[in-house]
Amino acid sequence: GNSVTQMEGPVTLSEEAFLTINCTYTATGYPSLFWYVQYPGEGLQLLLKATKADDKGSNKGFEATYRKETTSFHLEKGSVQVSDSAVYFCALLDRGSTLGRLYFGRGTQLTVWP
Amino acid sequence: GAVVSQHPSRVICKSGTSVKIECRSLDFQATTMFWYRQFPKQSLMLMATSNEGSKATYEQGVEKDKFLINHASLTLSTLTVTSAHPEDSSFYICSARDAEAGGSYNEQFFGPGTRLTVL
């Protein structure tokens, strides 16, 4: 089946620290992979995506590389800011699914202190 | 970019009443919309998938008669929580899939969510 496993939080960092949030997946087909961010009291915003192996998604200093050999899509940022404090969700889309359903990880709470 | 709105953003109601939540795609047509429920500090739980003009597909364990979903047009889906009780209090989020979008990833666009509190 399809599933996503994220590292458990919460993650607490000082400003300008390096961030890694691990994400691994299992998929029945060839998935597309996403990272979403959720700020307090809001819905989800797409942060970045990758549609095939070795693709690197990037946005706002965040990066993630689609690693088919390790079935991973780890999120990284070289220097976090207080404004990056949010919940981050890794997600998988089974492109063979006609409904286009997303499978989410549990989410990782990130708190950045000044 | 594609925008999805939800209305209302917050609602407080008495136990036993029904509440309707609207999800609209503002600048694109959505053949498929998804309804999620999110408990505090937890991930999103898919409740149902709705396709325009047909009955919604509910996930296992979600009561169809409790959570009525209607997707009457390509830009509007509604979720009605019938006879709401305090345990129905939650954050409800919808997402919409662009019917015209090409590409292999079929991106979903999320609404801002609706906070339901049942007293």
PDB file of C-alpha atoms in Angstrom:
ATOM      1  CA  GLY A   1       0.000   0.000   0.000  1.00  0.00           C
ATOM      2  CA  ASN A   2       0.867   3.667   0.176  1.00  0.00           C
ATOM      3  CA  SER A   3       2.193   5.271   3.338  1.00  0.00           C
ATOM      4  CA  VAL A   4       4.470   8.038   4.553  1.00  0.00           C
ATOM      5  CA  THR A   5       6.631   7.993   7.663  1.00  0.00           C
ATOM      6  CA  GLN A   6       7.989  11.226   9.090  1.00  0.00           C
ATOM      7  CA  MET A   7      10.373  11.794  11.933  1.00  0.00           C
ATOM      8  CA  GLU A   8       8.500  12.623  15.081  1.00  0.00           C
ATOM      9  CA  GLY A   9       8.728  16.051  16.530  1.00  0.00           C
ATOM     10  CA  PRO A  10       8.726  18.453  17.973  1.00  0.00           C
ATOM     11  CA  VAL A  11      11.915  19.864  16.548  1.00  0.00           C
ATOM     12  CA  THR A  12      13.318  22.913  18.314  1.00  0.00           C
ATOM     13  CA  LEU A  13      16.164  24.901  16.783  1.00  0.00           C
ATOM     14  CA  SER A  14      17.910  28.181  17.214  1.00  0.00           C
ATOM     15  CA  GLU A  15      17.757  30.711  14.409  1.00  0.00           C
ATOM     16  CA  GLU A  16      20.286  30.029  11.613  1.00  0.00           C
ATOM     17  CA  ALA A  17      20.606  26.356  12.554  1.00  0.00           C
ATOM     18  CA  PHE A  18      20.497  23.592   9.954  1.00  0.00           C
ATOM     19  CA  LEU A  19      17.223  21.721   9.589  1.00  0.00           C
ATOM     20  CA  THR A  20      16.548  18.166   8.478  1.00  0.00           C
ATOM     21  CA  ILE A  21      13.162  16.495   8.699  1.00  0.00           C
ATOM     22  CA  ASN A  22      13.258  12.890   7.571  1.00  0.00           C
ATOM     23  CA  CYS A  23      10.556  11.397   5.378  1.00  0.00           C
ATOM     24  CA  THR A  24      10.382   7.902   3.922  1.00  0.00           C
ATOM     25  CA  TYR A  25       7.605   6.322   1.935  1.00  0.00           C
ATOM     26  CA  THR A  26       6.182   3.106   0.603  1.00  0.00           C
ATOM     27  CA  ALA A  27       4.212   3.149  -2.619  1.00  0.00           C
ATOM     28  CA  THR A  28       2.461   0.677  -4.866  1.00  0.00           C
ATOM     29  CA  GLY A  29       3.323   2.642  -7.973  1.00  0.00           C
ATOM     30  CA  TYR A  30       5.571   5.528  -8.955  1.00  0.00           C
ATOM     31  CA  PRO A  31       4.563   8.407  -6.702  1.00  0.00           C
ATOM     32  CA  SER A  32       4.970  12.142  -6.739  1.00  0.00           C
ATOM     33  CA  LEU A  33       6.229  13.575  -3.469  1.00  0.00           C
ATOM     34  CA  PHE A  34       5.383  16.784  -1.644  1.00  0.00           C
ATOM     35  CA  TRP A  35       6.160  18.831   1.406  1.00  0.00           C
ATOM     36  CA  TYR A  36       3.370  20.973   2.809  1.00  0.00           C
ATOM     37  CA  VAL A  37       3.601  23.593   5.561  1.00  0.00           C
ATOM     38  CA  GLN A  38       0.847  24.551   7.974  1.00  0.00           C
ATOM     39  CA  TYR A  39       1.020  27.724  10.028  1.00  0.00           C
ATOM     40  CA  PRO A  40      -1.065  27.956  13.208  1.00  0.00           C
ATOM     41  CA  GLY A  41      -4.787  28.081  12.524  1.00  0.00           C
ATOM     42  CA  GLU A  42      -4.374  27.840   8.772  1.00  0.00           C
ATOM     43  CA  GLY A  43      -4.717  25.281   6.016  1.00  0.00           C
ATOM     44  CA  LEU A  44      -1.877  23.617   4.166  1.00  0.00           C
ATOM     45  CA  GLN A  45       0.396  25.360   1.713  1.00  0.00           C
ATOM     46  CA  LEU A  46       2.502  23.521  -0.801  1.00  0.00           C
ATOM     47  CA  LEU A  47       6.151  24.090   0.025  1.00  0.00           C
ATOM     48  CA  LEU A  48       7.834  22.032  -2.680  1.00  0.00           C
ATOM     49  CA  LYS A  49       7.370  18.971  -4.828  1.00  0.00           C
ATOM     50  CA  ALA A  50       9.208  16.391  -6.930  1.00  0.00           C
ATOM     51  CA  THR A  51       7.702  14.147  -9.548  1.00  0.00           C
ATOM     52  CA  LYS A  52      10.465  11.705 -10.449  1.00  0.00           C
ATOM     53  CA  ALA A  53      13.587  10.108  -9.073  1.00  0.00           C
ATOM     54  CA  ASP A  54      16.535  12.450  -8.444  1.00  0.00           C
ATOM     55  CA  ASP A  55      14.377  15.547  -8.848  1.00  0.00           C
ATOM     56  CA  LYS A  56      15.103  18.238  -6.303  1.00  0.00           C
ATOM     57  CA  GLY A  57      12.248  20.427  -5.147  1.00  0.00           C
ATOM     58  CA  SER A  58      13.149  23.773  -3.655  1.00  0.00           C
ATOM     59  CA  ASN A  59      11.383  26.847  -2.325  1.00  0.00           C
ATOM     60  CA  LYS A  60      12.135  29.569   0.237  1.00  0.00           C
ATOM     61  CA  GLY A  61      15.503  28.006   1.037  1.00  0.00           C
ATOM     62  CA  PHE A  62      13.998  24.561   1.665  1.00  0.00           C
ATOM     63  CA  GLU A  63      15.094  21.603  -0.435  1.00  0.00           C
ATOM     64  CA  ALA A  64      14.185  17.942  -0.782  1.00  0.00           C
ATOM     65  CA  THR A  65      15.486  15.347  -3.209  1.00  0.00           C
ATOM     66  CA  TYR A  66      13.437  12.399  -4.450  1.00  0.00           C
ATOM     67  CA  ARG A  67      15.547   9.336  -3.656  1.00  0.00           C
ATOM     68  CA  LYS A  68      13.990   6.253  -5.160  1.00  0.00           C
ATOM     69  CA  GLU A  69      16.766   3.919  -4.011  1.00  0.00           C
ATOM     70  CA  THR A  70      16.183   4.817  -0.374  1.00  0.00           C
ATOM     71  CA  THR A  71      12.474   5.722  -0.790  1.00  0.00           C
ATOM     72  CA  SER A  72      13.126   9.025   0.930  1.00  0.00           C
ATOM     73  CA  PHE A  73      12.299  12.712   0.527  1.00  0.00           C
ATOM     74  CA  HIS A  74      14.040  14.454   3.406  1.00  0.00           C
ATOM     75  CA  LEU A  75      13.412  18.168   3.919  1.00  0.00           C
ATOM     76  CA  GLU A  76      16.436  20.408   4.549  1.00  0.00           C
ATOM     77  CA  LYS A  77      17.172  24.063   5.099  1.00  0.00           C
ATOM     78  CA  GLY A  78      20.583  25.494   5.714  1.00  0.00           C
ATOM     79  CA  SER A  79      19.598  28.351   7.995  1.00  0.00           C
ATOM     80  CA  VAL A  80      16.170  28.439   9.619  1.00  0.00           C
ATOM     81  CA  GLN A  81      14.346  31.579  10.694  1.00  0.00           C
ATOM     82  CA  VAL A  82      11.794  32.217  13.403  1.00  0.00           C
ATOM     83  CA  SER A  83       9.191  32.616  10.677  1.00  0.00           C
ATOM     84  CA  ASP A  84       9.764  28.984   9.630  1.00  0.00           C
ATOM     85  CA  SER A  85       8.053  27.810  12.820  1.00  0.00           C
ATOM     86  CA  ALA A  86       5.160  25.669  11.620  1.00  0.00           C
ATOM     87  CA  VAL A  87       4.070  22.076  11.097  1.00  0.00           C
ATOM     88  CA  TYR A  88       5.563  20.323   8.091  1.00  0.00           C
ATOM     89  CA  PHE A  89       3.844  17.424   6.332  1.00  0.00           C
ATOM     90  CA  CYS A  90       5.404  15.031   3.874  1.00  0.00           C
ATOM     91  CA  ALA A  91       2.927  13.608   1.372  1.00  0.00           C
ATOM     92  CA  LEU A  92       2.738  11.104  -1.455  1.00  0.00           C
ATOM     93  CA  LEU A  93       0.500  11.068  -4.497  1.00  0.00           C
ATOM     94  CA  ASP A  94      -0.125   7.807  -6.255  1.00  0.00           C
ATOM     95  CA  ARG A  95      -0.168   8.956  -9.857  1.00  0.00           C
ATOM     96  CA  GLY A  96      -1.936   5.771 -10.879  1.00  0.00           C
ATOM     97  CA  SER A  97      -4.903   6.752  -8.746  1.00  0.00           C
ATOM     98  CA  THR A  98      -7.756   8.277 -10.702  1.00  0.00           C
ATOM     99  CA  LEU A  99      -8.936  10.084  -7.602  1.00  0.00           C
ATOM    100  CA  GLY A 100      -5.597  11.728  -6.947  1.00  0.00           C
ATOM    101  CA  ARG A 101      -5.585  10.988  -3.245  1.00  0.00           C
ATOM    102  CA  LEU A 102      -2.705  12.266  -1.098  1.00  0.00           C
ATOM    103  CA  TYR A 103      -1.191  10.197   1.696  1.00  0.00           C
ATOM    104  CA  PHE A 104       0.209  12.302   4.546  1.00  0.00           C
ATOM    105  CA  GLY A 105       2.796  11.722   7.201  1.00  0.00           C
ATOM    106  CA  ARG A 106       1.985  12.592  10.793  1.00  0.00           C
ATOM    107  CA  GLY A 107       3.514  16.039  10.564  1.00  0.00           C
ATOM    108  CA  THR A 108       6.541  17.491  12.322  1.00  0.00           C
ATOM    109  CA  GLN A 109       6.244  20.560  14.518  1.00  0.00           C
ATOM    110  CA  LEU A 110       9.184  22.931  14.065  1.00  0.00           C
ATOM    111  CA  THR A 111       9.855  25.716  16.534  1.00  0.00           C
ATOM    112  CA  VAL A 112      12.674  28.168  15.869  1.00  0.00           C
ATOM    113  CA  TRP A 113      13.908  30.385  18.694  1.00  0.00           C
ATOM    114  CA  PRO A 114      15.603  33.726  18.101  1.00  0.00           C
TER     115      PRO A 114
ATOM    116  CA  GLY B   1      -2.006  30.591  -8.395  1.00  0.00           C
ATOM    117  CA  ALA B   2      -5.041  28.454  -7.708  1.00  0.00           C
ATOM    118  CA  VAL B   3      -7.092  29.561  -4.713  1.00  0.00           C
ATOM    119  CA  VAL B   4      -9.495  27.553  -2.599  1.00  0.00           C
ATOM    120  CA  SER B   5     -11.734  29.271  -0.091  1.00  0.00           C
ATOM    121  CA  GLN B   6     -13.724  27.896   2.817  1.00  0.00           C
ATOM    122  CA  HIS B   7     -16.652  29.444   4.587  1.00  0.00           C
ATOM    123  CA  PRO B   8     -17.082  29.967   7.423  1.00  0.00           C
ATOM    124  CA  SER B   9     -13.590  30.094   8.892  1.00  0.00           C
ATOM    125  CA  ARG B  10     -14.969  29.541  12.380  1.00  0.00           C
ATOM    126  CA  VAL B  11     -18.326  28.352  13.630  1.00  0.00           C
ATOM    127  CA  ILE B  12     -19.699  27.706  17.078  1.00  0.00           C
ATOM    128  CA  CYS B  13     -22.963  25.856  17.366  1.00  0.00           C
ATOM    129  CA  LYS B  14     -25.141  24.134  19.911  1.00  0.00           C
ATOM    130  CA  SER B  15     -25.259  20.395  20.209  1.00  0.00           C
ATOM    131  CA  GLY B  16     -27.909  18.874  17.951  1.00  0.00           C
ATOM    132  CA  THR B  17     -27.784  21.524  15.247  1.00  0.00           C
ATOM    133  CA  SER B  18     -26.456  21.074  11.724  1.00  0.00           C
ATOM    134  CA  VAL B  19     -23.593  23.033  10.262  1.00  0.00           C
ATOM    135  CA  LYS B  20     -22.737  23.523   6.592  1.00  0.00           C
ATOM    136  CA  ILE B  21     -19.199  24.263   5.438  1.00  0.00           C
ATOM    137  CA  GLU B  22     -18.543  25.466   1.899  1.00  0.00           C
ATOM    138  CA  CYS B  23     -15.437  24.863  -0.157  1.00  0.00           C
ATOM    139  CA  ARG B  24     -14.954  26.844  -3.353  1.00  0.00           C
ATOM    140  CA  SER B  25     -12.317  26.812  -6.051  1.00  0.00           C
ATOM    141  CA  LEU B  26     -12.071  30.478  -7.024  1.00  0.00           C
ATOM    142  CA  ASP B  27     -10.124  30.478 -10.258  1.00  0.00           C
ATOM    143  CA  PHE B  28     -10.223  26.931 -11.553  1.00  0.00           C
ATOM    144  CA  GLN B  29     -12.594  24.042 -12.033  1.00  0.00           C
ATOM    145  CA  ALA B  30     -12.298  21.154  -9.627  1.00  0.00           C
ATOM    146  CA  THR B  31     -13.624  17.781 -10.684  1.00  0.00           C
ATOM    147  CA  THR B  32     -12.490  16.314  -7.405  1.00  0.00           C
ATOM    148  CA  MET B  33     -12.568  17.781  -3.917  1.00  0.00           C
ATOM    149  CA  PHE B  34     -11.356  16.193  -0.714  1.00  0.00           C
ATOM    150  CA  TRP B  35     -12.524  16.718   2.843  1.00  0.00           C
ATOM    151  CA  TYR B  36     -10.140  16.230   5.759  1.00  0.00           C
ATOM    152  CA  ARG B  37     -10.467  16.401   9.484  1.00  0.00           C
ATOM    153  CA  GLN B  38      -7.572  17.398  11.676  1.00  0.00           C
ATOM    154  CA  PHE B  39      -7.369  16.888  15.418  1.00  0.00           C
ATOM    155  CA  PRO B  40      -5.044  19.077  17.498  1.00  0.00           C
ATOM    156  CA  LYS B  41      -1.394  18.352  16.806  1.00  0.00           C
ATOM    157  CA  GLN B  42      -2.251  15.502  14.481  1.00  0.00           C
ATOM    158  CA  SER B  43      -2.143  14.813  10.788  1.00  0.00           C
ATOM    159  CA  LEU B  44      -4.981  15.196   8.345  1.00  0.00           C
ATOM    160  CA  MET B  45      -7.506  12.381   8.222  1.00  0.00           C
ATOM    161  CA  LEU B  46      -9.200  11.974   4.854  1.00  0.00           C
ATOM    162  CA  MET B  47     -12.933  11.796   5.386  1.00  0.00           C
ATOM    163  CA  ALA B  48     -14.250  11.589   1.849  1.00  0.00           C
ATOM    164  CA  THR B  49     -13.573  12.290  -1.789  1.00  0.00           C
ATOM    165  CA  SER B  50     -16.229  14.028  -3.821  1.00  0.00           C
ATOM    166  CA  ASN B  51     -16.528  14.130  -7.572  1.00  0.00           C
ATOM    167  CA  GLU B  52     -18.722  16.674  -9.291  1.00  0.00           C
ATOM    168  CA  GLY B  53     -22.125  15.265 -10.077  1.00  0.00           C
ATOM    169  CA  SER B  54     -21.703  11.955  -8.295  1.00  0.00           C
ATOM    170  CA  LYS B  55     -21.887  10.551  -4.796  1.00  0.00           C
ATOM    171  CA  ALA B  56     -18.965  11.043  -2.466  1.00  0.00           C
ATOM    172  CA  THR B  57     -16.640   8.186  -1.584  1.00  0.00           C
ATOM    173  CA  TYR B  58     -16.266   7.940   2.181  1.00  0.00           C
ATOM    174  CA  GLU B  59     -13.303   6.522   4.026  1.00  0.00           C
ATOM    175  CA  GLN B  60     -13.806   3.587   6.314  1.00  0.00           C
ATOM    176  CA  GLY B  61     -15.212   4.608   9.670  1.00  0.00           C
ATOM    177  CA  VAL B  62     -16.707   7.911   8.467  1.00  0.00           C
ATOM    178  CA  GLU B  63     -20.475   8.067   8.881  1.00  0.00           C
ATOM    179  CA  LYS B  64     -22.145   9.007   5.613  1.00  0.00           C
ATOM    180  CA  ASP B  65     -25.344  10.136   7.287  1.00  0.00           C
ATOM    181  CA  LYS B  66     -23.421  12.246   9.753  1.00  0.00           C
ATOM    182  CA  PHE B  67     -21.179  14.026   7.282  1.00  0.00           C
ATOM    183  CA  LEU B  68     -23.157  14.864   4.172  1.00  0.00           C
ATOM    184  CA  ILE B  69     -21.112  15.906   1.174  1.00  0.00           C
ATOM    185  CA  ASN B  70     -22.474  17.546  -1.942  1.00  0.00           C
ATOM    186  CA  HIS B  71     -20.422  18.505  -4.991  1.00  0.00           C
ATOM    187  CA  ALA B  72     -23.026  20.115  -7.185  1.00  0.00           C
ATOM    188  CA  SER B  73     -20.742  22.164  -9.411  1.00  0.00           C
ATOM    189  CA  LEU B  74     -17.151  22.274 -10.568  1.00  0.00           C
ATOM    190  CA  THR B  75     -16.390  25.075  -8.141  1.00  0.00           C
ATOM    191  CA  LEU B  76     -18.354  24.201  -5.009  1.00  0.00           C
ATOM    192  CA  SER B  77     -18.481  21.338  -2.546  1.00  0.00           C
ATOM    193  CA  THR B  78     -20.277  21.418   0.802  1.00  0.00           C
ATOM    194  CA  LEU B  79     -19.842  19.396   3.961  1.00  0.00           C
ATOM    195  CA  THR B  80     -22.806  19.321   6.330  1.00  0.00           C
ATOM    196  CA  VAL B  81     -22.256  18.030   9.833  1.00  0.00           C
ATOM    197  CA  THR B  82     -25.694  16.842  10.884  1.00  0.00           C
ATOM    198  CA  SER B  83     -26.856  16.816  14.494  1.00  0.00           C
ATOM    199  CA  ALA B  84     -23.464  17.970  15.651  1.00  0.00           C
ATOM    200  CA  HIS B  85     -22.091  16.913  19.023  1.00  0.00           C
ATOM    201  CA  PRO B  86     -19.052  18.080  20.991  1.00  0.00           C
ATOM    202  CA  GLU B  87     -16.979  15.166  19.671  1.00  0.00           C
ATOM    203  CA  ASP B  88     -17.445  16.600  16.163  1.00  0.00           C
ATOM    204  CA  SER B  89     -15.481  19.681  17.175  1.00  0.00           C
ATOM    205  CA  SER B  90     -12.439  19.797  14.951  1.00  0.00           C
ATOM    206  CA  PHE B  91     -10.608  21.599  12.173  1.00  0.00           C
ATOM    207  CA  TYR B  92     -12.054  20.695   8.782  1.00  0.00           C
ATOM    208  CA  ILE B  93      -9.985  21.277   5.666  1.00  0.00           C
ATOM    209  CA  CYS B  94     -10.956  20.864   2.039  1.00  0.00           C
ATOM    210  CA  SER B  95      -8.760  20.572  -1.004  1.00  0.00           C
ATOM    211  CA  ALA B  96      -9.496  20.706  -4.708  1.00  0.00           C
ATOM    212  CA  ARG B  97      -7.865  19.153  -7.706  1.00  0.00           C
ATOM    213  CA  ASP B  98      -7.613  21.200 -10.881  1.00  0.00           C
ATOM    214  CA  ALA B  99      -9.539  19.449 -13.649  1.00  0.00           C
ATOM    215  CA  GLU B 100      -7.600  21.252 -16.370  1.00  0.00           C
ATOM    216  CA  ALA B 101      -4.120  20.787 -14.966  1.00  0.00           C
ATOM    217  CA  GLY B 102      -1.773  18.702 -16.990  1.00  0.00           C
ATOM    218  CA  GLY B 103       1.393  17.074 -15.805  1.00  0.00           C
ATOM    219  CA  SER B 104       1.906  13.975 -13.804  1.00  0.00           C
ATOM    220  CA  TYR B 105       1.407  15.224 -10.263  1.00  0.00           C
ATOM    221  CA  ASN B 106      -2.194  16.441 -10.224  1.00  0.00           C
ATOM    222  CA  GLU B 107      -1.596  19.034  -7.537  1.00  0.00           C
ATOM    223  CA  GLN B 108      -4.212  19.630  -4.880  1.00  0.00           C
ATOM    224  CA  PHE B 109      -4.916  23.091  -3.517  1.00  0.00           C
ATOM    225  CA  PHE B 110      -6.018  23.452   0.076  1.00  0.00           C
ATOM    226  CA  GLY B 111      -8.532  25.722   1.699  1.00  0.00           C
ATOM    227  CA  PRO B 112      -7.687  27.654   4.872  1.00  0.00           C
ATOM    228  CA  GLY B 113      -9.790  25.387   7.060  1.00  0.00           C
ATOM    229  CA  THR B 114     -12.898  25.742   9.216  1.00  0.00           C
ATOM    230  CA  ARG B 115     -12.735  25.532  12.988  1.00  0.00           C
ATOM    231  CA  LEU B 116     -15.940  23.912  14.285  1.00  0.00           C
ATOM    232  CA  THR B 117     -16.773  24.085  17.976  1.00  0.00           C
ATOM    233  CA  VAL B 118     -19.870  22.308  19.212  1.00  0.00           C
ATOM    234  CA  LEU B 119     -21.050  23.329  22.653  1.00  0.00           C
TER     235      LEU B 119
END
